[in-house]
PDB file of C-alpha atoms in Angstrom:
ATOM      1  CA  MET B   1     -34.575 -98.893-161.116  1.00 48.00           C
ATOM      2  CA  LYS B   2     -31.380-100.943-161.008  1.00 46.00           C
ATOM      3  CA  PRO B   3     -31.922-104.725-160.500  1.00 42.00           C
ATOM      4  CA  THR B   4     -30.575-106.175-157.278  1.00 40.00           C
ATOM      5  CA  PRO B   5     -28.501-109.362-157.637  1.00 39.00           C
ATOM      6  CA  MET B   6     -30.097-112.432-156.107  1.00 37.00           C
ATOM      7  CA  ARG B   7     -28.265-113.824-153.097  1.00 38.00           C
ATOM      8  CA  MET B   8     -28.488-117.361-151.757  1.00 35.00           C
ATOM      9  CA  ALA B   9     -28.122-118.395-148.188  1.00 38.00           C
ATOM     10  CA  PRO B  10     -24.929-120.493-147.760  1.00 38.00           C
ATOM     11  CA  ALA B  11     -27.027-123.326-146.288  1.00 39.00           C
ATOM     12  CA  ALA B  12     -29.018-123.553-149.521  1.00 35.00           C
ATOM     13  CA  LEU B  13     -25.975-124.244-151.687  1.00 31.00           C
ATOM     14  CA  PRO B  14     -25.512-127.952-150.769  1.00 37.00           C
ATOM     15  CA  ALA B  15     -29.173-128.622-151.584  1.00 35.00           C
ATOM     16  CA  ILE B  16     -28.822-126.932-154.970  1.00 31.00           C
ATOM     17  CA  VAL B  17     -25.623-128.843-155.766  1.00 34.00           C
ATOM     18  CA  LEU B  18     -27.202-132.126-154.708  1.00 35.00           C
ATOM     19  CA  GLY B  19     -30.270-131.411-156.772  1.00 35.00           C
ATOM     20  CA  ALA B  20     -28.038-131.028-159.796  1.00 34.00           C
ATOM     21  CA  LEU B  21     -26.302-134.329-159.010  1.00 35.00           C
ATOM     22  CA  MET B  22     -29.356-136.457-158.359  1.00 35.00           C
ATOM     23  CA  VAL B  23     -30.536-138.526-161.302  1.00 35.00           C
ATOM     24  CA  SER B  24     -32.598-141.678-161.231  1.00 33.00           C
ATOM     25  CA  GLY B  25     -33.325-144.448-163.677  1.00 35.00           C
ATOM     26  CA  THR B  26     -31.383-147.146-165.403  1.00 37.00           C
ATOM     27  CA  GLY B  27     -28.954-146.841-168.225  1.00 38.00           C
ATOM     28  CA  THR B  28     -25.759-148.102-169.688  1.00 40.00           C
ATOM     29  CA  ALA B  29     -22.275-147.214-168.622  1.00 40.00           C
ATOM     30  CA  ALA B  30     -21.724-145.865-172.116  1.00 39.00           C
ATOM     31  CA  ALA B  31     -24.382-143.215-171.576  1.00 43.00           C
ATOM     32  CA  ALA B  32     -23.676-139.832-170.027  1.00 49.00           C
ATOM     33  CA  THR B  33     -22.412-139.952-166.454  1.00 67.00           C
ATOM     34  CA  THR B  34     -25.185-140.550-163.913  1.00 77.00           C
ATOM     35  CA  TRP B  35     -24.745-139.414-160.296  1.00 85.00           C
ATOM     36  CA  TRP B  36     -26.216-141.317-157.331  1.00 86.00           C
ATOM     37  CA  TYR B  37     -26.696-139.604-154.008  1.00 90.00           C
ATOM     38  CA  SER B  38     -26.995-140.819-150.428  1.00 91.00           C
ATOM     39  CA  GLY B  39     -27.928-138.453-147.599  1.00 89.00           C
ATOM     40  CA  GLY B  40     -26.562-138.738-144.097  1.00 86.00           C
ATOM     41  CA  PRO B  41     -26.869-137.113-140.677  1.00 84.00           C
ATOM     42  CA  HIS B  42     -26.697-133.339-140.238  1.00 79.00           C
ATOM     43  CA  GLY B  43     -26.647-132.579-143.957  1.00 81.00           C
ATOM     44  CA  SER B  44     -23.813-134.975-144.768  1.00 85.00           C
ATOM     45  CA  GLY B  45     -23.972-136.944-147.960  1.00 91.00           C
ATOM     46  CA  ALA B  46     -22.168-138.835-150.662  1.00 92.00           C
ATOM     47  CA  ALA B  47     -22.408-138.680-154.432  1.00 91.00           C
ATOM     48  CA  ALA B  48     -20.938-141.249-156.813  1.00 91.00           C
ATOM     49  CA  ALA B  49     -20.838-141.757-160.564  1.00 88.00           C
ATOM     50  CA  ILE B  50     -19.572-144.323-163.037  1.00 83.00           C
ATOM     51  CA  GLY B  51     -18.116-142.580-166.070  1.00 76.00           C
ATOM     52  CA  GLU B  52     -18.516-143.426-169.691  1.00 65.00           C
ATOM     53  CA  GLN B  53     -17.807-147.055-170.585  1.00 62.00           C
ATOM     54  CA  GLY B  54     -17.359-147.926-166.898  1.00 67.00           C
ATOM     55  CA  VAL B  55     -13.712-146.850-166.914  1.00 76.00           C
ATOM     56  CA  GLN B  56     -13.941-144.202-164.184  1.00 84.00           C
ATOM     57  CA  LEU B  57     -15.552-144.052-160.773  1.00 89.00           C
ATOM     58  CA  THR B  58     -15.938-140.667-159.109  1.00 91.00           C
ATOM     59  CA  VAL B  59     -16.977-140.224-155.489  1.00 93.00           C
ATOM     60  CA  ARG B  60     -17.686-136.916-153.746  1.00 93.00           C
ATOM     61  CA  ASP B  61     -18.267-135.958-150.132  1.00 92.00           C
ATOM     62  CA  VAL B  62     -20.850-133.186-150.425  1.00 89.00           C
ATOM     63  CA  ASN B  63     -20.360-131.477-147.060  1.00 87.00           C
ATOM     64  CA  THR B  64     -17.451-130.615-144.749  1.00 84.00           C
ATOM     65  CA  ASP B  65     -18.707-132.392-141.644  1.00 84.00           C
ATOM     66  CA  GLY B  66     -16.281-135.138-140.558  1.00 84.00           C
ATOM     67  CA  TYR B  67     -17.943-137.819-142.715  1.00 88.00           C
ATOM     68  CA  ARG B  68     -16.415-139.059-145.951  1.00 90.00           C
ATOM     69  CA  ALA B  69     -18.069-140.495-149.022  1.00 93.00           C
ATOM     70  CA  LEU B  70     -17.690-144.126-150.088  1.00 93.00           C
ATOM     71  CA  ALA B  71     -18.731-145.654-153.395  1.00 93.00           C
ATOM     72  CA  ASP B  72     -19.137-149.416-153.548  1.00 90.00           C
ATOM     73  CA  VAL B  73     -19.362-151.124-156.932  1.00 89.00           C
ATOM     74  CA  GLN B  74     -21.391-154.333-156.814  1.00 89.00           C
ATOM     75  CA  THR B  75     -22.615-156.983-159.211  1.00 87.00           C
ATOM     76  CA  ALA B  76     -26.310-156.838-160.065  1.00 85.00           C
ATOM     77  CA  ALA B  77     -26.830-159.496-157.364  1.00 86.00           C
ATOM     78  CA  GLY B  78     -25.147-157.272-154.734  1.00 84.00           C
ATOM     79  CA  THR B  79     -21.718-158.939-154.518  1.00 88.00           C
ATOM     80  CA  HIS B  80     -18.917-156.486-153.730  1.00 88.00           C
ATOM     81  CA  VAL B  81     -16.506-155.791-156.637  1.00 88.00           C
ATOM     82  CA  TYR B  82     -14.474-152.868-155.200  1.00 88.00           C
ATOM     83  CA  HIS B  83     -14.968-149.629-153.282  1.00 90.00           C
ATOM     84  CA  VAL B  84     -13.429-146.177-153.261  1.00 92.00           C
ATOM     85  CA  THR B  85     -13.442-143.698-150.384  1.00 91.00           C
ATOM     86  CA  ASP B  86     -13.254-140.003-151.172  1.00 92.00           C
ATOM     87  CA  SER B  87      -9.902-138.597-150.047  1.00 87.00           C
ATOM     88  CA  TYR B  88     -11.511-135.244-149.307  1.00 83.00           C
ATOM     89  CA  ASN B  89     -14.061-133.941-146.825  1.00 78.00           C
ATOM     90  CA  ASP B  90     -14.981-130.751-148.629  1.00 80.00           C
ATOM     91  CA  ASN B  91     -17.057-131.262-151.786  1.00 81.00           C
ATOM     92  CA  LYS B  92     -14.068-132.154-153.978  1.00 85.00           C
ATOM     93  CA  CYS B  93     -14.024-135.401-155.947  1.00 90.00           C
ATOM     94  CA  SER B  94     -11.808-138.468-155.880  1.00 92.00           C
ATOM     95  CA  THR B  95     -11.687-140.358-159.169  1.00 90.00           C
ATOM     96  CA  VAL B  96     -10.183-143.728-160.037  1.00 90.00           C
ATOM     97  CA  SER B  97      -9.777-145.124-163.533  1.00 87.00           C
ATOM     98  CA  ALA B  98      -9.678-148.671-164.810  1.00 78.00           C
ATOM     99  CA  ASP B  99      -6.206-149.776-163.757  1.00 80.00           C
ATOM    100  CA  GLY B 100      -6.561-153.501-163.107  1.00 77.00           C
ATOM    101  CA  ARG B 101      -7.843-152.909-159.575  1.00 80.00           C
ATOM    102  CA  HIS B 102     -10.766-150.635-160.495  1.00 81.00           C
ATOM    103  CA  ASN B 103     -12.186-152.402-163.545  1.00 75.00           C
ATOM    104  CA  LEU B 104     -15.756-153.295-164.365  1.00 74.00           C
ATOM    105  CA  ALA B 105     -16.289-156.441-166.355  1.00 71.00           C
ATOM    106  CA  GLY B 106     -17.637-155.711-169.821  1.00 75.00           C
ATOM    107  CA  LYS B 107     -21.074-156.896-170.864  1.00 76.00           C
ATOM    108  CA  ARG B 108     -22.144-157.216-167.191  1.00 81.00           C
ATOM    109  CA  SER B 109     -24.802-155.615-165.043  1.00 85.00           C
ATOM    110  CA  CYS B 110     -23.647-153.715-161.965  1.00 87.00           C
ATOM    111  CA  ARG B 111     -24.893-151.449-159.193  1.00 89.00           C
ATOM    112  CA  LEU B 112     -23.260-148.503-157.509  1.00 89.00           C
ATOM    113  CA  ARG B 113     -23.819-147.911-153.790  1.00 90.00           C
ATOM    114  CA  ALA B 114     -23.133-144.447-152.314  1.00 93.00           C
ATOM    115  CA  CYS B 115     -22.574-144.224-148.540  1.00 94.00           C
ATOM    116  CA  VAL B 116     -21.213-141.895-145.892  1.00 92.00           C
ATOM    117  CA  ILE B 117     -18.523-143.190-143.541  1.00 91.00           C
ATOM    118  CA  LYS B 118     -16.884-141.867-140.382  1.00 88.00           C
ATOM    119  CA  ALA B 119     -13.316-142.913-139.478  1.00 84.00           C
ATOM    120  CA  GLY B 120     -13.260-146.289-137.719  1.00 87.00           C
ATOM    121  CA  ARG B 121     -16.909-147.075-138.486  1.00 91.00           C
ATOM    122  CA  HIS B 122     -18.858-149.047-141.060  1.00 91.00           C
ATOM    123  CA  PRO B 123     -20.494-147.297-144.032  1.00 91.00           C
ATOM    124  CA  SER B 124     -23.949-145.936-143.252  1.00 92.00           C
ATOM    125  CA  TYR B 125     -26.843-144.185-144.948  1.00 93.00           C
ATOM    126  CA  CYS B 126     -26.181-146.194-148.097  1.00 92.00           C
ATOM    127  CA  LYS B 127     -28.285-145.951-151.217  1.00 92.00           C
ATOM    128  CA  ALA B 128     -27.859-148.287-154.163  1.00 88.00           C
ATOM    129  CA  SER B 129     -28.348-147.225-157.744  1.00 86.00           C
ATOM    130  CA  ALA B 130     -30.591-148.995-160.139  1.00 81.00           C
ATOM    131  CA  THR B 131     -28.850-151.791-162.040  1.00 82.00           C
ATOM    132  CA  PHE B 132     -26.890-150.555-165.054  1.00 79.00           C
ATOM    133  CA  HIS B 133     -25.288-152.519-167.844  1.00 75.00           C
ATOM    134  CA  ASN B 134     -21.627-151.989-168.703  1.00 73.00           C
ATOM    135  CA  ASP B 135     -21.944-152.532-172.438  1.00 70.00           C
ATOM    136  CA  HIS B 136     -18.223-152.267-173.257  1.00 63.00           C
TER     137      HIS B 136
END
């Protein structure tokens, strides 16, 4: 008997992708990239990650639904450092690198907050990461 290929319902794909992105815990910015996820209404969501040595921030809108993803970098005490809004609305990523405007201070503790945002509104459905230490 010939095996039948397994098929997934299209609605299941975002959940599988998000499951692969979700990681919890604390770490250093020098460690492997850690993704933080925030859910939103109607299956919308945002994923954000600080890359190795804190030199890149990647933000991803995980669903084509009219919401965008926003990543807010904060000090460990919650003070805003900078934010990046995903340029896409379709599960592609926007990435910024340390360029003077998107730098993380070395030897400091930070948090990353992932949110969804609709045009003309404030960020919502935000979830902050655990504190991480940028050890470079």
